[in-house]
Short mmCIF file of C-alpha atoms in Angstrom, two decimals:
data_model
loop_
_atom_site.label_atom_id
_atom_site.label_comp_id
_atom_site.label_asym_id
_atom_site.label_seq_id
_atom_site.Cartn_x
_atom_site.Cartn_y
_atom_site.Cartn_z
CA MET Y 1 77.81 65.30 62.43
CA SER Y 2 77.37 61.60 63.15
CA ARG Y 3 80.42 59.26 63.73
CA ARG Y 4 79.44 57.09 60.63
CA THR Y 5 79.21 60.45 58.34
CA GLU Y 6 82.79 61.51 59.84
CA LEU Y 7 83.91 57.88 58.58
CA GLY Y 8 82.53 58.34 55.24
CA ASP Y 9 84.06 61.77 54.62
CA PHE Y 10 87.48 60.77 55.98
CA LEU Y 11 87.51 57.59 53.74
CA ARG Y 12 86.63 59.74 50.65
CA LYS Y 13 89.23 62.24 51.48
CA CYS Y 14 91.77 59.35 51.70
CA ARG Y 15 90.50 57.91 48.45
CA ALA Y 16 90.56 61.26 46.55
CA ASP Y 17 94.19 61.82 47.77
CA LEU Y 18 95.77 58.44 46.71
CA THR Y 19 96.65 58.34 42.59
CA PRO Y 20 96.56 54.92 41.08
CA GLU Y 21 100.03 55.13 40.58
CA HIS Y 22 101.01 55.48 44.05
CA ALA Y 23 98.63 52.44 44.84
CA GLY Y 24 100.51 50.21 42.59
CA LEU Y 25 97.72 50.17 39.95
CA PRO Y 26 98.38 50.49 36.18
CA GLU Y 27 98.62 53.89 34.90
CA SER Y 28 95.28 55.90 34.79
CA GLN Y 29 93.35 55.30 31.65
CA SER Y 30 91.91 58.46 29.69
CA GLY Y 31 88.56 59.51 30.59
CA ARG Y 32 88.73 58.67 34.51
CA ARG Y 33 86.01 60.60 35.84
CA VAL Y 34 87.08 60.71 39.57
CA ARG Y 35 89.98 62.04 41.48
CA GLY Y 36 92.11 59.42 43.05
CA LEU Y 37 91.18 55.95 43.22
CA ARG Y 38 87.58 54.61 42.21
CA ARG Y 39 85.56 52.75 44.95
CA GLU Y 40 86.00 49.30 43.27
CA GLU Y 41 89.72 49.84 43.33
CA VAL Y 42 89.92 50.43 46.89
CA ALA Y 43 87.53 47.53 47.44
CA ALA Y 44 89.91 45.02 45.44
CA LEU Y 45 92.97 46.15 47.22
CA ALA Y 46 91.31 45.97 50.65
CA GLY Y 47 90.01 42.54 49.97
CA VAL Y 48 86.44 43.48 50.73
CA SER Y 49 83.27 43.82 48.37
CA VAL Y 50 82.64 46.89 46.43
CA ASP Y 51 79.24 47.15 48.32
CA TYR Y 52 80.58 46.77 51.80
CA TYR Y 53 83.30 49.68 51.06
CA THR Y 54 80.53 51.59 49.41
CA ARG Y 55 78.37 51.50 52.66
CA LEU Y 56 81.25 52.36 54.60
CA GLU Y 57 81.63 55.48 52.61
CA GLN Y 58 77.81 56.24 52.82
CA GLY Y 59 77.33 55.73 56.46
CA ARG Y 60 75.23 52.74 56.20
CA HIS Y 61 77.60 50.31 58.10
CA SER Y 62 79.53 50.86 61.43
CA SER Y 63 82.08 49.04 63.34
CA PRO Y 64 84.30 47.72 60.49
CA SER Y 65 86.83 44.76 62.09
CA GLU Y 66 90.53 45.52 62.93
CA ALA Y 67 91.34 43.59 59.76
CA VAL Y 68 89.11 45.65 57.74
CA LEU Y 69 90.84 48.76 59.22
CA ASP Y 70 94.30 47.62 58.85
CA ALA Y 71 93.52 46.85 55.25
CA LEU Y 72 92.26 50.27 54.70
CA ALA Y 73 95.27 51.84 56.29
CA ARG Y 74 97.50 49.96 54.32
CA VAL Y 75 95.73 50.88 51.06
CA PHE Y 76 95.74 54.64 51.81
CA ARG Y 77 99.27 54.53 53.14
CA LEU Y 78 98.02 56.18 56.56
CA ASP Y 79 100.82 56.78 59.06
CA ALA Y 80 100.60 55.72 62.92
CA VAL Y 81 98.48 58.82 63.43
CA GLY Y 82 96.09 58.34 60.49
CA ARG Y 83 95.57 54.94 61.34
CA ALA Y 84 94.46 55.65 64.96
CA HIS Y 85 92.36 58.36 63.69
CA LEU Y 86 90.40 55.90 61.47
CA ALA Y 87 90.14 53.43 64.27
CA ASP Y 88 88.62 56.31 66.24
CA LEU Y 89 85.90 57.00 63.75
CA ALA Y 90 84.97 53.34 63.22
CA ARG Y 91 84.73 52.85 67.21
CA PRO Y 92 81.06 52.85 68.17
CA VAL Y 93 79.97 56.03 70.14
CA ARG Y 94 79.43 55.60 73.85
CA ARG Y 95 77.52 58.28 75.24
CA SER Y 96 79.15 59.86 78.16
CA PRO Y 97 76.83 60.41 81.28
CA ALA Y 98 78.17 63.83 82.08
CA PRO Y 99 80.55 66.24 80.58
CA PRO Y 100 84.18 65.73 81.50
CA PRO Y 101 85.41 67.44 84.48
CA THR Y 102 86.98 70.71 84.18
CA GLN Y 103 90.83 70.36 83.78
CA ARG Y 104 93.01 72.09 86.47
CA VAL Y 105 96.66 72.28 86.32
CA ARG Y 106 98.51 71.22 89.53
CA PRO Y 107 100.00 73.80 91.64
CA ALA Y 108 103.46 72.09 91.24
CA MET Y 109 103.27 72.55 87.50
CA HIS Y 110 102.41 76.28 87.74
CA GLN Y 111 105.55 76.83 90.05
CA LEU Y 112 107.65 74.76 87.67
CA ILE Y 113 106.67 76.58 84.41
CA ALA Y 114 106.77 79.92 86.48
CA SER Y 115 110.32 79.15 87.43
CA MET Y 116 111.42 78.94 83.76
CA THR Y 117 112.63 82.48 83.08
CA ASP Y 118 114.64 81.57 80.03
CA GLN Y 119 112.20 79.22 78.33
CA PRO Y 120 108.74 79.93 76.96
CA ALA Y 121 106.29 77.19 78.36
CA LEU Y 122 102.61 76.54 78.29
CA ILE Y 123 100.11 73.84 78.95
CA LEU Y 124 97.35 72.95 76.45
CA GLY Y 125 94.43 71.08 77.57
CA ARG Y 126 91.36 69.42 75.73
CA ARG Y 127 90.59 70.93 72.45
CA THR Y 128 93.86 73.13 72.68
CA ASP Y 129 92.55 75.21 75.39
CA VAL Y 130 95.52 77.10 77.24
CA LEU Y 131 95.49 76.13 81.00
CA ALA Y 132 98.72 77.86 82.05
CA SER Y 133 101.63 79.61 80.69
CA ASN Y 134 104.84 81.73 81.78
CA THR Y 135 105.83 85.21 81.78
CA LEU Y 136 107.97 84.68 78.80
CA ALA Y 137 105.36 82.44 76.61
CA ARG Y 138 102.76 85.27 77.26
CA ALA Y 139 105.45 87.95 75.81
CA LEU Y 140 106.25 85.59 73.07
CA LEU Y 141 102.60 84.68 71.85
CA THR Y 142 99.79 86.55 73.54
CA ASP Y 143 98.81 87.14 77.32
CA TRP Y 144 95.92 84.59 77.81
CA THR Y 145 95.16 86.01 81.19
CA GLN Y 146 93.57 89.10 79.89
CA LEU Y 147 91.22 87.21 77.54
CA PRO Y 148 87.90 85.91 78.72
CA PRO Y 149 88.22 82.27 79.93
CA ARG Y 150 86.22 80.96 76.93
CA HIS Y 151 88.84 82.66 74.41
CA ARG Y 152 91.97 81.09 76.16
CA ASN Y 153 92.18 78.69 73.18
CA TYR Y 154 95.30 78.27 71.11
CA THR Y 155 93.54 77.51 67.90
CA ARG Y 156 91.06 80.51 68.41
CA TRP Y 157 94.21 82.75 68.69
CA ILE Y 158 95.72 81.41 65.88
CA PHE Y 159 92.85 81.92 63.43
CA LEU Y 160 91.07 85.00 64.89
CA ASP Y 161 93.69 87.28 66.33
CA PRO Y 162 95.70 89.15 63.13
CA ALA Y 163 98.50 89.17 65.32
CA ALA Y 164 99.09 85.59 65.17
CA ARG Y 165 99.36 85.75 61.31
CA GLU Y 166 102.06 88.17 61.87
CA ALA Y 167 103.88 86.17 64.51
CA PHE Y 168 104.42 83.06 62.82
CA LEU Y 169 106.42 83.39 59.42
CA ASP Y 170 105.29 79.87 58.38
CA TRP Y 171 101.68 80.70 59.50
CA PRO Y 172 99.88 78.47 56.95
CA THR Y 173 101.84 75.47 58.07
CA VAL Y 174 101.35 76.19 61.70
CA ALA Y 175 97.60 76.83 61.23
CA ALA Y 176 96.94 73.75 59.18
CA GLU Y 177 98.82 71.63 61.85
CA VAL Y 178 96.79 72.90 64.97
CA VAL Y 179 93.81 72.01 62.69
CA GLY Y 180 94.69 68.47 62.49
CA THR Y 181 95.45 68.39 65.86
CA LEU Y 182 91.92 69.57 66.60
CA ARG Y 183 90.87 66.82 64.16
CA LEU Y 184 92.53 64.35 65.97
CA TYR Y 185 90.71 65.31 69.23
CA ALA Y 186 87.46 65.43 67.54
CA GLY Y 187 87.72 61.72 66.55
CA ARG Y 188 88.35 60.70 70.13
CA ASN Y 189 85.52 62.86 71.66
CA PRO Y 190 82.70 63.45 69.15
CA ASP Y 191 80.38 64.50 71.94
CA ASP Y 192 82.32 67.19 73.40
CA VAL Y 193 79.96 70.32 73.32
CA ARG Y 194 82.75 72.86 73.88
CA LEU Y 195 84.51 71.49 70.83
CA ASN Y 196 81.46 71.69 68.55
CA GLU Y 197 81.21 75.29 69.75
CA LEU Y 198 84.84 76.18 68.92
CA VAL Y 199 84.66 74.48 65.39
CA GLY Y 200 81.33 76.13 64.50
CA GLU Y 201 82.75 79.65 65.46
CA LEU Y 202 85.81 79.04 63.36
CA THR Y 203 84.13 77.59 60.53
CA ILE Y 204 82.03 80.66 60.29
CA ARG Y 205 84.59 83.05 61.00
CA SER Y 206 87.65 81.64 59.15
CA ALA Y 207 87.61 80.48 55.51
CA ASP Y 208 91.07 78.92 56.27
CA PHE Y 209 89.95 77.12 59.00
CA ARG Y 210 86.79 76.00 57.13
CA ARG Y 211 89.05 74.70 54.15
CA TRP Y 212 91.59 72.89 56.37
CA TRP Y 213 89.06 71.49 58.57
CA ASN Y 214 86.71 70.01 55.55
CA GLY Y 215 90.52 68.40 54.46
CA HIS Y 216 90.12 66.12 57.26
CA GLN Y 217 94.00 65.83 57.57
CA VAL Y 218 95.28 64.91 61.26
CA HIS Y 219 98.25 66.00 62.74
CA GLU Y 220 99.81 64.97 66.42
CA ARG Y 221 102.50 67.64 67.60
CA THR Y 222 105.42 65.91 69.26
CA TYR Y 223 108.34 68.17 68.38
CA GLY Y 224 109.33 70.59 65.76
CA VAL Y 225 110.61 74.05 64.77
CA LYS Y 226 108.75 77.45 64.60
CA ARG Y 227 109.89 80.67 62.96
CA MET Y 228 108.70 83.86 64.46
CA MET Y 229 108.97 87.29 63.93
CA HIS Y 230 108.38 89.44 67.27
CA PRO Y 231 107.51 93.03 66.86
CA ALA Y 232 109.86 94.10 69.98
CA VAL Y 233 112.90 91.77 69.32
CA GLY Y 234 112.77 90.50 65.80
CA PRO Y 235 112.97 86.97 64.35
CA ILE Y 236 113.22 84.02 66.62
CA THR Y 237 113.61 80.52 65.77
CA LEU Y 238 112.38 78.07 68.32
CA ARG Y 239 112.57 74.31 68.78
CA PHE Y 240 109.51 72.90 70.90
CA GLU Y 241 109.07 69.73 72.60
CA ALA Y 242 105.36 68.37 73.58
CA LEU Y 243 105.18 66.39 76.70
CA SER Y 244 101.97 64.81 78.13
CA LEU Y 245 101.72 65.29 81.78
CA PRO Y 246 101.39 62.29 84.22
CA GLY Y 247 97.97 62.25 85.90
CA ASP Y 248 96.00 63.73 82.87
CA PRO Y 249 97.13 62.53 79.58
CA GLU Y 250 95.09 65.42 78.14
CA GLN Y 251 97.13 68.25 79.27
CA THR Y 252 100.41 68.68 77.40
CA LEU Y 253 103.39 70.76 78.42
CA PHE Y 254 105.03 72.86 75.44
CA LEU Y 255 108.63 74.00 75.88
CA TYR Y 256 110.29 76.10 73.65
CA SER Y 257 114.05 76.63 73.29
CA THR Y 258 116.62 78.44 70.90
CA ASP Y 259 120.09 77.12 69.85
CA PRO Y 260 122.62 78.52 72.17
CA GLY Y 261 124.75 81.37 70.70
CA SER Y 262 122.35 82.21 67.83
CA PRO Y 263 120.61 85.32 67.21
CA SER Y 264 117.45 83.64 68.14
CA HIS Y 265 119.02 82.91 71.51
CA ASP Y 266 120.09 86.47 72.08
CA ASN Y 267 116.60 87.77 70.74
CA LEU Y 268 114.89 85.43 73.13
CA ARG Y 269 116.97 86.52 76.05
CA LEU Y 270 116.18 90.18 75.27
CA LEU Y 271 112.57 89.59 75.25
CA GLY Y 272 112.82 87.84 78.39
CA LEU Y 273 114.36 91.09 80.19
CA LEU Y 274 111.72 93.27 78.63
CA ALA Y 275 108.96 91.14 79.99
CA ALA Y 276 110.58 91.04 83.27
CA GLN Y 277 110.94 94.61 83.40
CA GLN Y 278 107.13 95.04 82.55
CA VAL Y 279 106.11 92.68 85.37
CA ALA Y 280 108.39 94.53 87.80
CA GLY Y 281 106.78 97.82 86.58
CA ALA Y 282 103.22 96.46 87.07
CA ALA Y 283 104.02 95.00 90.56
CA ALA Y 284 105.36 98.53 91.37
CA ALA Y 285 102.40 100.49 90.48
CA VAL Y 286 100.19 98.10 92.30
CA SER Y 287 102.38 98.26 95.48
CA ASP Y 288 102.95 102.09 95.30
CA PRO Y 289 99.56 103.47 94.58
CA PRO Y 290 99.66 107.45 93.93
CA PRO Y 291 99.99 109.55 97.07
CA VAL Y 292 96.62 111.23 98.34
CA PRO Y 293 96.78 114.97 98.07
CA ASP Y 294 97.31 117.09 101.25
CA ALA Y 295 94.04 118.52 101.96
CA SER Y 296 95.53 121.35 103.86
CA ARG Y 297 97.55 122.49 100.64
CA THR Y 298 94.54 122.06 98.35
CA VAL Y 299 93.82 125.54 96.33
CA ASP Y 300 89.96 126.31 96.68
CA PRO Y 301 89.18 127.08 92.98
CA SER Y 302 86.71 129.76 94.09
#
């Protein structure tokens, strides 16, 4: 989909979501035929001509000025994330000469999150690809290392793995927010082939994803709370912090924690013990293969 079309879709969504009352206009008259504001109302509030605004929505004009973008953001009451997304969609497309390099997590970061035995930690990259995770994160969510490389994606897991729906008590909120995060990335990287493939697959396979993606909401995850139900240990309420990593701002470290002394804290510790036992058992099985039968004591079946 072209950048102009994306901009038009976003503007129409913003216009439809804003009522005349919230825009400071007189109460809507009976017989209003459109949801939200009319184009002429948006144009008047933003200080542009109706023809100019119509051409923006219809994809017949590109590169509006910063003043126009500021005016539209004010009219639609966009927050900082929404204003940044609007600017991304209005920015002229500059074709990249080559696809971006494959993202690699530095060895020191692998060691750092592996040393966190009491905190789940994972690193997400472009398009919410899971680049690294520690033992407790894999026990809490899913073992990304057992998935094909192309399937190691947080958004894909959220929508296509039935276990994810069971894991989050607020799954609709979690899922809608991750779609908003993907939308934000898409605005900045419209030519990402892998992203287009991911969106295409999820649009076909998930009606929920398709509905939220077409809603054009954007979301930036910085911190928050997630309520989970783990099949082995029960309910866990987690706080998370999202930190951009130096050297690659497209890599984000997610750290999860629980309130000390809470039932969630105890359940997470129990999950850590169970995960450590599984890792130790797997290591022992590899290091101690079953003994080779003694040929001298083998019974001849004949």
